[in-house]
Coordinates of N, CA and C in Angstrom, one line a residue:
Chain A
S1186 N 101.6 72.9 106.2 CA 102.0 73.8 105.3 C 103.8 73.4 104.5
Q1187 N 103.2 74.6 103.5 CA 104.4 73.6 102.6 C 106.3 74.4 103.4
K1188 N 107.1 73.9 102.8 CA 108.0 74.0 102.9 C 109.0 73.5 101.8
I1189 N 109.9 75.4 102.2 CA 110.4 75.5 100.8 C 112.0 75.3 101.3
E1190 N 112.8 74.5 100.8 CA 114.5 74.5 100.7 C 114.8 75.5 99.5
Q1191 N 115.7 76.3 99.7 CA 116.5 77.0 98.9 C 117.9 76.5 98.7
N1192 N 118.8 76.6 97.5 CA 120.2 76.4 97.8 C 120.7 77.1 98.9
S1193 N 121.3 75.8 100.4 CA 121.4 76.7 101.7 C 123.0 77.5 101.7
E1194 N 123.2 77.3 100.3 CA 124.8 78.1 101.0 C 124.9 79.4 99.1
A1195 N 125.8 80.4 99.9 CA 125.8 81.1 98.9 C 126.7 80.6 97.4
L1196 N 126.0 81.6 96.4 CA 126.5 80.9 94.9 C 127.5 81.9 94.8
N1197 N 129.0 81.7 94.2 CA 130.1 82.5 93.7 C 130.5 82.2 92.4
I1198 N 130.3 83.0 91.5 CA 130.5 82.3 89.9 C 131.5 83.7 89.8
Q1199 N 131.8 83.0 88.2 CA 132.6 83.8 87.4 C 131.6 84.8 86.7
E1200 N 132.1 85.9 86.3 CA 131.3 86.9 85.1 C 131.1 86.2 83.7
G1201 N 129.9 85.5 83.5 CA 129.7 84.7 81.9 C 129.4 84.2 82.3
K1202 N 129.3 83.5 83.4 CA 129.3 81.7 83.9 C 127.9 81.7 83.7
T1203 N 126.9 80.4 84.1 CA 125.5 80.4 83.9 C 125.3 79.8 85.9
A1204 N 124.6 80.9 86.6 CA 124.3 80.5 87.7 C 122.8 79.9 88.0
T1205 N 122.9 78.7 88.8 CA 122.0 77.7 88.6 C 121.3 77.6 90.4
L1206 N 119.8 77.8 90.4 CA 119.3 77.7 91.8 C 118.6 76.6 91.9
T1207 N 118.1 76.3 92.7 CA 117.3 75.3 93.2 C 116.1 75.8 94.1
C1208 N 115.4 75.2 94.2 CA 114.0 75.5 95.1 C 113.0 74.1 95.0
N1209 N 113.2 73.7 96.0 CA 112.3 72.5 96.7 C 111.2 72.6 97.1
Y1210 N 110.1 71.9 97.3 CA 109.1 72.1 98.5 C 108.4 70.7 98.2
T1211 N 107.9 70.7 99.7 CA 107.3 69.4 99.8 C 105.9 69.6 99.8
N1212 N 104.9 68.2 100.2 CA 103.7 68.6 99.8 C 103.4 68.9 98.8
Y1213 N 101.9 69.5 98.5 CA 101.6 69.6 97.2 C 102.1 70.6 96.5
S1214 N 101.7 70.1 95.2 CA 102.5 71.3 93.9 C 101.3 72.6 94.2
P1215 N 102.2 73.6 93.8 CA 101.8 74.8 94.1 C 101.1 75.2 92.3
A1216 N 100.0 75.6 92.6 CA 99.1 76.5 91.2 C 100.4 77.3 89.9
Y1217 N 101.6 77.6 91.0 CA 101.8 78.9 90.8 C 103.0 78.8 91.6
L1218 N 104.6 79.6 90.8 CA 106.1 79.5 91.8 C 106.7 80.7 91.3
Q1219 N 106.7 81.3 91.9 CA 107.5 83.0 91.4 C 108.8 82.8 92.1
W1220 N 109.7 83.7 91.3 CA 110.7 84.1 91.6 C 110.9 85.5 91.8
Y1221 N 111.8 85.7 93.2 CA 111.7 87.2 93.3 C 113.6 87.3 93.4
R1222 N 113.6 88.7 93.1 CA 114.9 89.2 93.2 C 115.3 90.4 94.3
Q1223 N 115.8 90.5 95.2 CA 115.9 91.1 96.9 C 117.8 91.5 97.2
D1224 N 117.4 93.1 97.2 CA 119.1 93.9 96.8 C 119.0 93.8 98.9
P1225 N 120.5 93.7 99.1 CA 120.8 94.7 100.4 C 119.6 95.4 100.5
G1226 N 118.8 95.7 101.9 CA 118.1 96.7 102.2 C 117.0 97.2 101.4
R1227 N 116.6 96.0 101.2 CA 115.4 96.5 99.7 C 114.6 96.0 99.5
G1228 N 113.3 96.1 99.0 CA 112.1 94.9 99.1 C 112.3 94.3 98.2
P1229 N 111.3 92.6 98.1 CA 112.2 91.9 96.9 C 110.9 92.7 95.8
V1230 N 112.4 91.9 94.2 CA 111.3 92.3 93.2 C 110.9 91.4 92.6
F1231 N 109.8 91.4 92.1 CA 108.9 90.0 91.0 C 110.0 89.8 90.2
L1232 N 110.4 88.4 89.6 CA 111.3 88.0 88.4 C 110.3 87.8 87.3
L1233 N 109.9 86.5 87.8 CA 109.1 85.7 87.1 C 108.2 84.9 87.9
L1234 N 106.9 84.7 86.7 CA 106.1 83.4 87.5 C 105.9 82.2 86.2
I1235 N 106.0 81.3 87.0 CA 105.7 79.5 86.3 C 104.3 79.1 86.6
R1236 N 103.5 78.6 85.7 CA 102.5 78.1 85.8 C 102.7 76.0 86.2
E1237 N 102.2 75.5 86.8 CA 102.2 74.3 86.9 C 102.0 73.7 86.3
N1238 N 101.3 74.0 84.7 CA 101.1 73.0 83.6 C 102.7 73.4 82.4
E1239 N 103.0 74.0 83.0 CA 104.5 74.7 82.2 C 106.1 74.3 82.8
K1240 N 106.7 74.1 81.9 CA 107.9 73.1 82.2 C 108.8 74.1 82.4
E1241 N 108.9 75.1 81.3 CA 110.0 76.5 81.4 C 109.1 77.4 80.5
K1242 N 110.4 78.9 81.1 CA 109.3 80.2 81.5 C 111.1 80.9 80.8
R1243 N 110.9 81.9 80.2 CA 111.8 82.9 79.9 C 111.6 83.9 79.7
K1244 N 112.9 85.2 80.4 CA 112.8 86.2 79.9 C 114.7 86.9 80.0
E1245 N 114.4 87.2 79.0 CA 115.8 87.8 78.3 C 117.0 86.7 79.4
R1246 N 117.9 87.3 80.3 CA 119.2 85.7 80.5 C 118.7 84.5 81.6
L1247 N 117.2 85.2 82.0 CA 116.5 84.2 83.0 C 116.0 83.3 82.6
K1248 N 116.0 81.7 83.0 CA 115.7 80.9 83.0 C 114.3 80.0 83.3
V1249 N 113.9 79.9 84.4 CA 112.7 79.1 85.0 C 112.3 77.6 84.5
T1250 N 111.9 76.6 85.2 CA 111.9 75.3 85.2 C 111.2 74.7 86.3
F1251 N 110.1 74.1 85.7 CA 109.2 73.8 86.8 C 108.3 72.2 87.3
D1252 N 109.5 70.9 87.4 CA 109.0 69.9 87.5 C 107.9 70.0 88.9
T1253 N 106.7 69.2 88.7 CA 105.9 69.5 89.9 C 106.5 67.8 90.0
T1254 N 106.8 66.6 89.7 CA 107.0 65.3 89.9 C 108.6 65.4 90.9
L1255 N 109.7 66.0 90.7 CA 110.5 66.2 91.5 C 110.2 67.1 92.4
K1256 N 108.7 68.0 92.5 CA 109.0 69.0 93.6 C 109.3 70.2 93.6
Q1257 N 110.3 70.3 92.3 CA 111.4 71.3 92.3 C 111.4 72.5 91.4
S1258 N 111.8 73.7 91.3 CA 112.0 73.9 89.9 C 113.7 74.9 90.6
L1259 N 114.0 75.2 88.9 CA 115.2 74.9 88.7 C 115.4 76.9 88.3
F1260 N 116.6 77.6 88.8 CA 116.1 79.3 88.6 C 117.8 79.8 87.3
H1261 N 118.0 79.6 86.2 CA 119.2 79.8 85.9 C 119.2 80.9 85.8
I1262 N 120.3 81.6 85.4 CA 120.8 83.1 85.1 C 122.0 83.0 83.5
T1263 N 122.0 83.2 83.0 CA 122.9 82.7 81.8 C 123.5 84.3 81.8
A1264 N 124.7 83.7 81.1 CA 125.9 84.8 81.0 C 126.0 86.5 82.2
S1265 N 126.2 85.3 83.2 CA 126.0 86.3 84.7 C 126.9 87.5 84.4
Q1266 N 126.3 88.5 85.6 CA 126.6 90.2 85.0 C 127.0 90.5 86.6
P1267 N 128.2 91.2 87.4 CA 128.2 91.3 88.4 C 127.1 92.1 89.2
A1268 N 125.9 92.7 88.2 CA 124.9 93.3 88.3 C 124.0 92.4 89.2
D1269 N 124.1 91.5 88.5 CA 123.0 90.0 88.8 C 123.2 89.7 90.2
S1270 N 124.1 89.9 90.9 CA 124.7 90.2 92.6 C 123.6 90.2 93.3
A1271 N 122.7 89.4 94.0 CA 121.4 89.8 94.4 C 121.2 88.3 95.3
T1272 N 120.2 88.6 96.5 CA 119.5 87.3 97.1 C 117.8 86.9 95.8
Y1273 N 118.1 85.2 95.8 CA 116.8 84.9 95.3 C 115.7 84.3 95.7
L1274 N 114.3 84.6 95.8 CA 114.2 84.5 96.6 C 112.9 83.3 95.5
C1275 N 112.3 82.3 96.0 CA 111.5 81.1 95.3 C 110.6 81.2 95.9
A1276 N 109.3 81.2 95.8 CA 108.0 81.6 96.3 C 106.6 80.3 95.8
L1277 N 106.2 80.4 96.8 CA 104.8 79.8 96.1 C 103.6 79.8 96.7
D1278 N 102.4 79.5 96.4 CA 101.2 79.3 97.1 C 100.9 78.3 97.4
Q1279 N 100.1 78.9 98.7 CA 100.0 77.6 99.7 C 98.4 77.1 99.8
G1280 N 97.7 77.2 98.3 CA 96.8 76.5 98.4 C 95.5 77.2 98.0
N1281 N 95.4 78.6 98.2 CA 95.0 79.4 98.2 C 94.9 80.4 97.5
D1282 N 94.1 81.5 97.1 CA 94.6 82.9 96.1 C 95.5 83.3 96.1
Y1283 N 96.4 83.6 97.6 CA 96.8 84.4 97.5 C 97.8 85.2 98.8
K1284 N 98.2 83.5 99.8 CA 99.4 83.7 100.7 C 100.4 83.1 99.5
L1285 N 101.2 83.4 99.9 CA 102.4 83.0 99.3 C 103.3 82.8 100.2
S1286 N 104.3 81.8 100.2 CA 105.7 81.3 101.4 C 106.6 81.1 100.5
F1287 N 107.7 82.2 101.1 CA 108.5 82.2 100.5 C 110.0 81.1 100.9
G1288 N 110.8 81.5 100.6 CA 112.3 80.1 100.6 C 112.8 80.9 101.1
A1289 N 113.7 81.1 102.1 CA 114.7 81.9 102.4 C 115.8 82.8 101.4
G1290 N 115.8 81.9 100.5 CA 116.8 83.1 99.3 C 117.8 82.2 99.6
T1291 N 118.7 82.5 98.2 CA 120.0 82.5 98.3 C 120.7 83.5 97.7
T1292 N 122.0 83.8 98.3 CA 122.6 84.8 97.3 C 123.5 83.9 96.6
V1293 N 123.5 85.2 95.3 CA 124.1 84.6 94.1 C 125.3 85.7 94.4
T1294 N 126.8 85.6 94.1 CA 128.1 87.1 93.4 C 128.6 86.1 92.6
V1295 N 128.3 87.5 91.7 CA 128.9 87.4 90.3 C 130.9 87.7 90.3
R1296 N 131.5 87.0 90.3 CA 132.9 88.2 90.4 C 132.9 88.6 88.9
A1297 N 133.9 89.7 88.5 CA 133.9 90.3 87.8 C 135.6 89.7 86.9
Chain B
G1278 N 101.2 106.5 94.7 CA 102.4 107.0 94.2 C 103.0 105.9 93.2
A1279 N 103.6 105.9 92.8 CA 104.2 104.8 91.5 C 105.4 103.4 92.4
G1280 N 105.3 103.5 93.7 CA 105.4 102.2 93.7 C 104.4 102.0 95.7
V1281 N 104.9 101.0 96.1 CA 104.3 100.8 97.6 C 105.6 101.6 98.6
S1282 N 104.9 102.1 99.3 CA 105.5 103.4 100.3 C 105.3 103.0 102.0
Q1283 N 106.7 102.7 102.7 CA 106.5 102.6 103.7 C 107.4 103.2 104.7
S1284 N 106.8 103.4 106.3 CA 107.5 104.5 106.9 C 107.1 104.2 107.9
P1285 N 107.7 104.2 109.3 CA 109.6 104.6 109.1 C 110.2 103.9 108.3
S1286 N 111.1 104.0 108.1 CA 112.2 103.0 106.9 C 112.8 102.2 108.2
N1287 N 113.3 102.8 109.3 CA 113.5 102.8 110.2 C 113.4 103.2 111.7
K1288 N 113.3 102.2 112.7 CA 112.5 102.4 113.6 C 113.4 101.7 115.1
V1289 N 114.2 102.6 116.1 CA 114.4 101.7 116.8 C 113.8 102.0 118.3
T1290 N 113.2 101.2 118.9 CA 112.3 101.2 120.3 C 112.8 100.5 121.8
E1291 N 112.4 100.9 122.5 CA 112.9 100.4 123.5 C 111.8 99.4 124.2
K1292 N 111.9 97.8 124.6 CA 111.5 97.4 124.8 C 110.0 97.0 125.9
G1293 N 108.7 96.9 125.3 CA 108.0 97.1 125.9 C 107.1 98.3 125.6
K1294 N 107.3 99.1 124.5 CA 106.8 100.6 123.9 C 105.8 99.6 123.0
D1295 N 105.1 100.4 122.3 CA 104.1 100.4 121.1 C 104.9 100.7 119.5
V1296 N 104.5 99.8 118.8 CA 105.2 101.0 117.5 C 104.1 101.3 116.5
E1297 N 104.3 101.8 115.3 CA 103.0 101.6 114.1 C 103.9 102.1 113.1
L1298 N 104.0 100.7 112.1 CA 104.2 100.9 110.5 C 103.3 101.1 109.8
R1299 N 103.5 102.1 108.7 CA 102.4 102.5 107.8 C 102.8 101.6 106.2
C1300 N 102.1 101.8 105.8 CA 102.1 101.7 104.1 C 101.1 101.8 103.5
D1301 N 101.3 102.7 102.3 CA 100.8 103.1 101.5 C 100.8 102.7 100.1
P1302 N 100.1 101.8 99.5 CA 99.9 100.5 98.2 C 99.8 101.2 97.5
I1303 N 100.2 101.1 96.5 CA 100.3 101.1 95.1 C 99.0 101.6 94.8
S1304 N 98.2 102.8 94.0 CA 97.2 103.3 93.4 C 97.0 102.5 92.9
G1305 N 95.3 102.3 93.4 CA 94.2 101.3 92.7 C 94.4 99.6 93.1
H1306 N 95.3 98.8 93.5 CA 95.6 97.8 94.4 C 94.6 97.2 95.5
T1307 N 93.9 96.1 95.7 CA 93.0 95.7 96.1 C 93.4 95.0 97.3
A1308 N 94.6 94.3 97.1 CA 94.9 93.5 97.8 C 96.5 94.0 98.6
L1309 N 96.1 93.6 99.8 CA 97.7 94.6 100.3 C 98.0 93.4 101.8
Y1310 N 99.0 93.1 101.7 CA 99.7 91.8 102.4 C 101.0 92.7 103.4
W1311 N 101.0 92.5 104.6 CA 102.4 92.5 105.5 C 102.9 90.9 105.7
Y1312 N 104.5 91.1 105.6 CA 105.7 90.2 105.7 C 106.3 90.6 106.6
R1313 N 106.9 89.5 107.5 CA 108.0 90.0 108.4 C 109.1 89.0 107.5
Q1314 N 110.5 90.0 107.8 CA 111.5 88.9 107.6 C 112.6 89.6 108.5
S1315 N 112.9 87.9 109.2 CA 114.3 88.2 110.4 C 115.4 88.0 109.4
L1316 N 116.5 87.8 110.4 CA 117.9 87.7 109.3 C 118.0 86.7 108.6
G1317 N 118.3 86.1 107.6 CA 118.4 85.0 107.1 C 117.2 84.1 106.9
Q1318 N 116.2 84.9 107.4 CA 115.0 84.0 107.2 C 113.6 84.0 106.0
G1319 N 113.3 83.2 105.8 CA 112.6 83.6 104.5 C 111.6 84.5 105.4
L1320 N 110.3 85.4 104.5 CA 109.4 85.9 104.4 C 108.1 85.2 105.2
E1321 N 107.9 85.9 106.1 CA 106.7 85.1 107.3 C 105.6 85.8 107.2
F1322 N 104.8 85.0 106.6 CA 103.4 86.3 105.9 C 102.5 86.8 107.6
L1323 N 101.7 88.0 107.5 CA 101.3 88.0 108.5 C 100.1 88.1 108.8
I1324 N 99.4 89.2 107.6 CA 98.1 89.1 107.5 C 97.8 89.7 105.9
Y1325 N 97.2 89.8 105.6 CA 96.0 90.0 104.2 C 94.9 90.5 104.3
F1326 N 94.8 91.9 103.4 CA 93.8 92.1 103.2 C 93.4 92.1 101.7
Q1327 N 91.2 92.3 102.0 CA 91.6 92.5 100.3 C 90.2 93.1 100.1
G1328 N 89.9 94.1 99.5 CA 88.7 94.7 99.2 C 87.8 95.1 100.9
N1329 N 86.9 94.9 100.6 CA 86.2 95.0 101.5 C 85.8 93.7 102.5
S1330 N 86.5 92.7 102.1 CA 86.1 91.3 102.8 C 87.1 91.7 104.3
A1331 N 86.9 90.6 105.3 CA 87.4 90.6 106.4 C 88.9 90.2 106.3
P1332 N 89.9 90.5 106.8 CA 91.4 90.3 106.7 C 91.4 89.0 107.2
D1333 N 92.5 88.5 106.5 CA 92.5 87.0 106.6 C 94.1 87.6 107.8
K1334 N 94.1 87.3 109.1 CA 94.4 87.5 110.7 C 95.7 86.4 110.8
S1335 N 96.1 85.3 109.9 CA 96.0 83.7 110.7 C 97.6 83.9 110.7
G1336 N 98.6 84.6 110.4 CA 99.9 84.9 110.1 C 100.4 85.7 111.6
L1337 N 99.9 86.4 112.4 CA 100.1 87.3 113.2 C 100.4 86.4 113.8
P1338 N 102.0 86.8 114.9 CA 102.2 85.7 115.3 C 101.6 85.9 117.5
S1339 N 100.9 86.5 117.4 CA 100.7 87.1 118.5 C 99.3 88.0 119.1
D1340 N 98.5 88.1 119.9 CA 97.5 88.7 120.1 C 98.2 90.8 120.3
R1341 N 99.8 90.4 120.5 CA 100.3 92.1 120.2 C 100.3 92.5 119.3
F1342 N 100.0 91.9 118.0 CA 100.7 92.6 116.7 C 98.4 92.5 116.2
S1343 N 98.3 93.4 115.6 CA 96.9 93.9 115.1 C 97.4 94.6 113.8
A1344 N 96.5 94.9 112.6 CA 96.6 95.7 111.7 C 95.2 96.0 111.3
E1345 N 95.0 97.3 110.7 CA 94.1 97.8 110.0 C 94.4 97.8 108.3
R1346 N 93.2 98.7 107.7 CA 93.4 99.3 106.8 C 92.3 100.2 106.6
T1347 N 92.4 101.4 106.4 CA 91.6 102.2 106.3 C 91.3 102.5 104.7
G1348 N 89.6 102.4 104.6 CA 89.5 103.3 103.2 C 89.6 102.7 102.1
G1349 N 90.2 101.7 102.5 CA 90.7 100.2 101.4 C 92.0 100.3 100.7
S1350 N 92.5 101.4 101.6 CA 93.6 101.8 101.0 C 95.2 102.0 101.8
V1351 N 95.8 102.9 102.9 CA 96.5 102.9 103.8 C 96.3 101.6 104.9
S1352 N 97.7 101.0 105.2 CA 97.4 100.6 106.2 C 98.5 100.1 107.2
T1353 N 97.9 100.2 108.7 CA 99.3 100.1 109.6 C 98.9 99.0 110.3
L1354 N 100.4 98.4 110.6 CA 100.4 97.7 111.8 C 100.9 98.2 113.1
T1355 N 100.4 97.3 113.5 CA 100.7 97.6 115.3 C 101.5 96.7 115.6
I1356 N 102.5 97.1 117.0 CA 102.6 96.0 117.8 C 102.8 96.5 118.7
Q1357 N 102.3 95.5 119.8 CA 102.4 96.5 121.5 C 103.5 96.0 122.3
R1358 N 103.4 96.6 123.1 CA 104.9 95.9 124.1 C 105.4 95.2 123.5
T1359 N 106.6 95.8 122.8 CA 106.9 94.7 121.9 C 108.8 94.4 122.6
Q1360 N 108.9 93.4 122.4 CA 109.8 92.4 122.6 C 111.0 92.0 121.5
Q1361 N 112.4 92.0 122.0 CA 113.6 91.8 121.1 C 113.2 90.6 119.9
E1362 N 112.0 89.4 119.9 CA 112.1 88.8 118.8 C 111.1 89.5 118.0
D1363 N 110.3 90.7 118.3 CA 110.1 91.3 117.1 C 111.2 92.1 116.3
S1364 N 112.0 91.9 116.9 CA 112.5 93.0 115.2 C 113.3 92.0 114.3
A1365 N 112.8 92.4 113.3 CA 113.0 91.9 111.8 C 112.6 93.7 111.1
V1366 N 112.6 92.9 109.7 CA 112.2 93.7 108.3 C 110.6 93.5 108.3
Y1367 N 110.0 94.5 107.9 CA 108.2 94.5 107.8 C 107.9 95.0 106.7
L1368 N 107.7 93.9 106.2 CA 107.5 94.1 104.7 C 106.3 94.3 103.8
C1369 N 105.9 95.6 103.4 CA 104.2 95.4 103.2 C 104.2 95.5 101.9
A1370 N 103.4 94.8 100.7 CA 103.2 94.5 99.6 C 101.7 95.0 98.9
S1371 N 101.2 95.1 97.9 CA 99.8 95.3 97.2 C 100.1 95.1 95.8
S1372 N 98.6 93.8 95.3 CA 98.2 93.7 94.4 C 97.5 94.2 93.7
L1373 N 97.3 93.9 92.4 CA 95.6 94.6 91.9 C 94.5 94.0 92.3
V1374 N 94.7 92.7 92.4 CA 93.5 91.7 92.8 C 94.3 90.7 93.7
G1375 N 93.7 89.8 94.7 CA 94.4 88.9 95.2 C 94.1 87.6 94.7
T1376 N 95.0 87.5 93.4 CA 94.3 86.1 93.0 C 95.8 85.6 92.2
P1377 N 95.6 84.2 92.4 CA 96.8 83.3 91.9 C 97.4 84.4 90.7
G1378 N 98.5 84.2 90.8 CA 99.5 84.9 89.5 C 99.6 86.1 89.2
N1379 N 98.8 87.2 90.2 CA 99.2 88.0 90.3 C 100.5 89.1 90.9
T1380 N 100.9 89.7 90.0 CA 102.6 90.0 90.6 C 102.2 91.1 91.7
I1381 N 103.4 90.4 92.7 CA 103.0 91.5 94.3 C 104.2 92.3 94.1
Y1382 N 104.0 93.5 94.3 CA 104.5 94.7 94.8 C 105.4 95.1 96.2
F1383 N 106.5 94.3 96.5 CA 106.7 95.0 97.8 C 107.2 96.4 98.3
G1384 N 107.1 97.1 99.4 CA 108.0 98.4 99.7 C 109.3 97.9 100.3
E1385 N 109.7 98.9 100.5 CA 111.0 98.8 101.2 C 111.5 97.9 102.4
G1386 N 110.4 98.2 103.2 CA 110.7 97.9 104.0 C 110.0 98.6 105.3
S1387 N 109.8 98.3 106.8 CA 110.5 99.2 107.8 C 111.3 97.9 109.0
W1388 N 112.2 98.7 109.1 CA 113.7 98.1 109.9 C 113.2 98.0 111.3
L1389 N 112.9 97.6 111.8 CA 112.6 97.6 113.4 C 113.4 96.8 114.3
T1390 N 114.2 97.6 114.9 CA 114.8 97.1 116.0 C 114.5 97.9 117.3
V1391 N 114.2 96.3 118.5 CA 114.0 96.5 119.6 C 115.1 96.2 120.4
V1392 N 115.5 97.4 121.3 CA 116.8 97.2 122.2 C 116.3 96.9 123.6

């Protein structure tokens, strides 16, 4: 089965800086890779999806890259704000239509 | 409703008791998922329902776990003879259809504590 590794340590950054999170996977490359945000005590919320044939995807201050050779996705939060503080989860398919495998997440704290 | 609704939001139960967790998906969503999240862990897939098809139960950790979905809408996850290791957040999610690239919408979860 797919193994997913995200930054093992929490990320603490200064407001205005760019946060970069990594998601590495083993085995086969997924057709889709997704990023979710999870706040304490809440369910995950979908942020971005990138397809295997896409190198980069942007949404407002968020940018996701997908390198199938490195088996890695990078998630960037530019011009970070304290409101961006949350845990970010990487998720990818298991080779079928619907099951998503999730990483353990990276907790980001943005200091004002 | 506007989002995926789960109940109860919190449940404390004694070891050995049975619990039922309920999920009300977004109206019109044919796909429904149950995941479990333990402290500091990633989400663990439990079960998937798609329309009238047979559910994919491959993620259920033991035969103490079962789930059903009635009328293609509301789903109930049942844990029998609960153990302390069952303590976790149980997250329900739904999507319009169960195809790659579909956005999955999660509920807020049911926090289960087995004492």
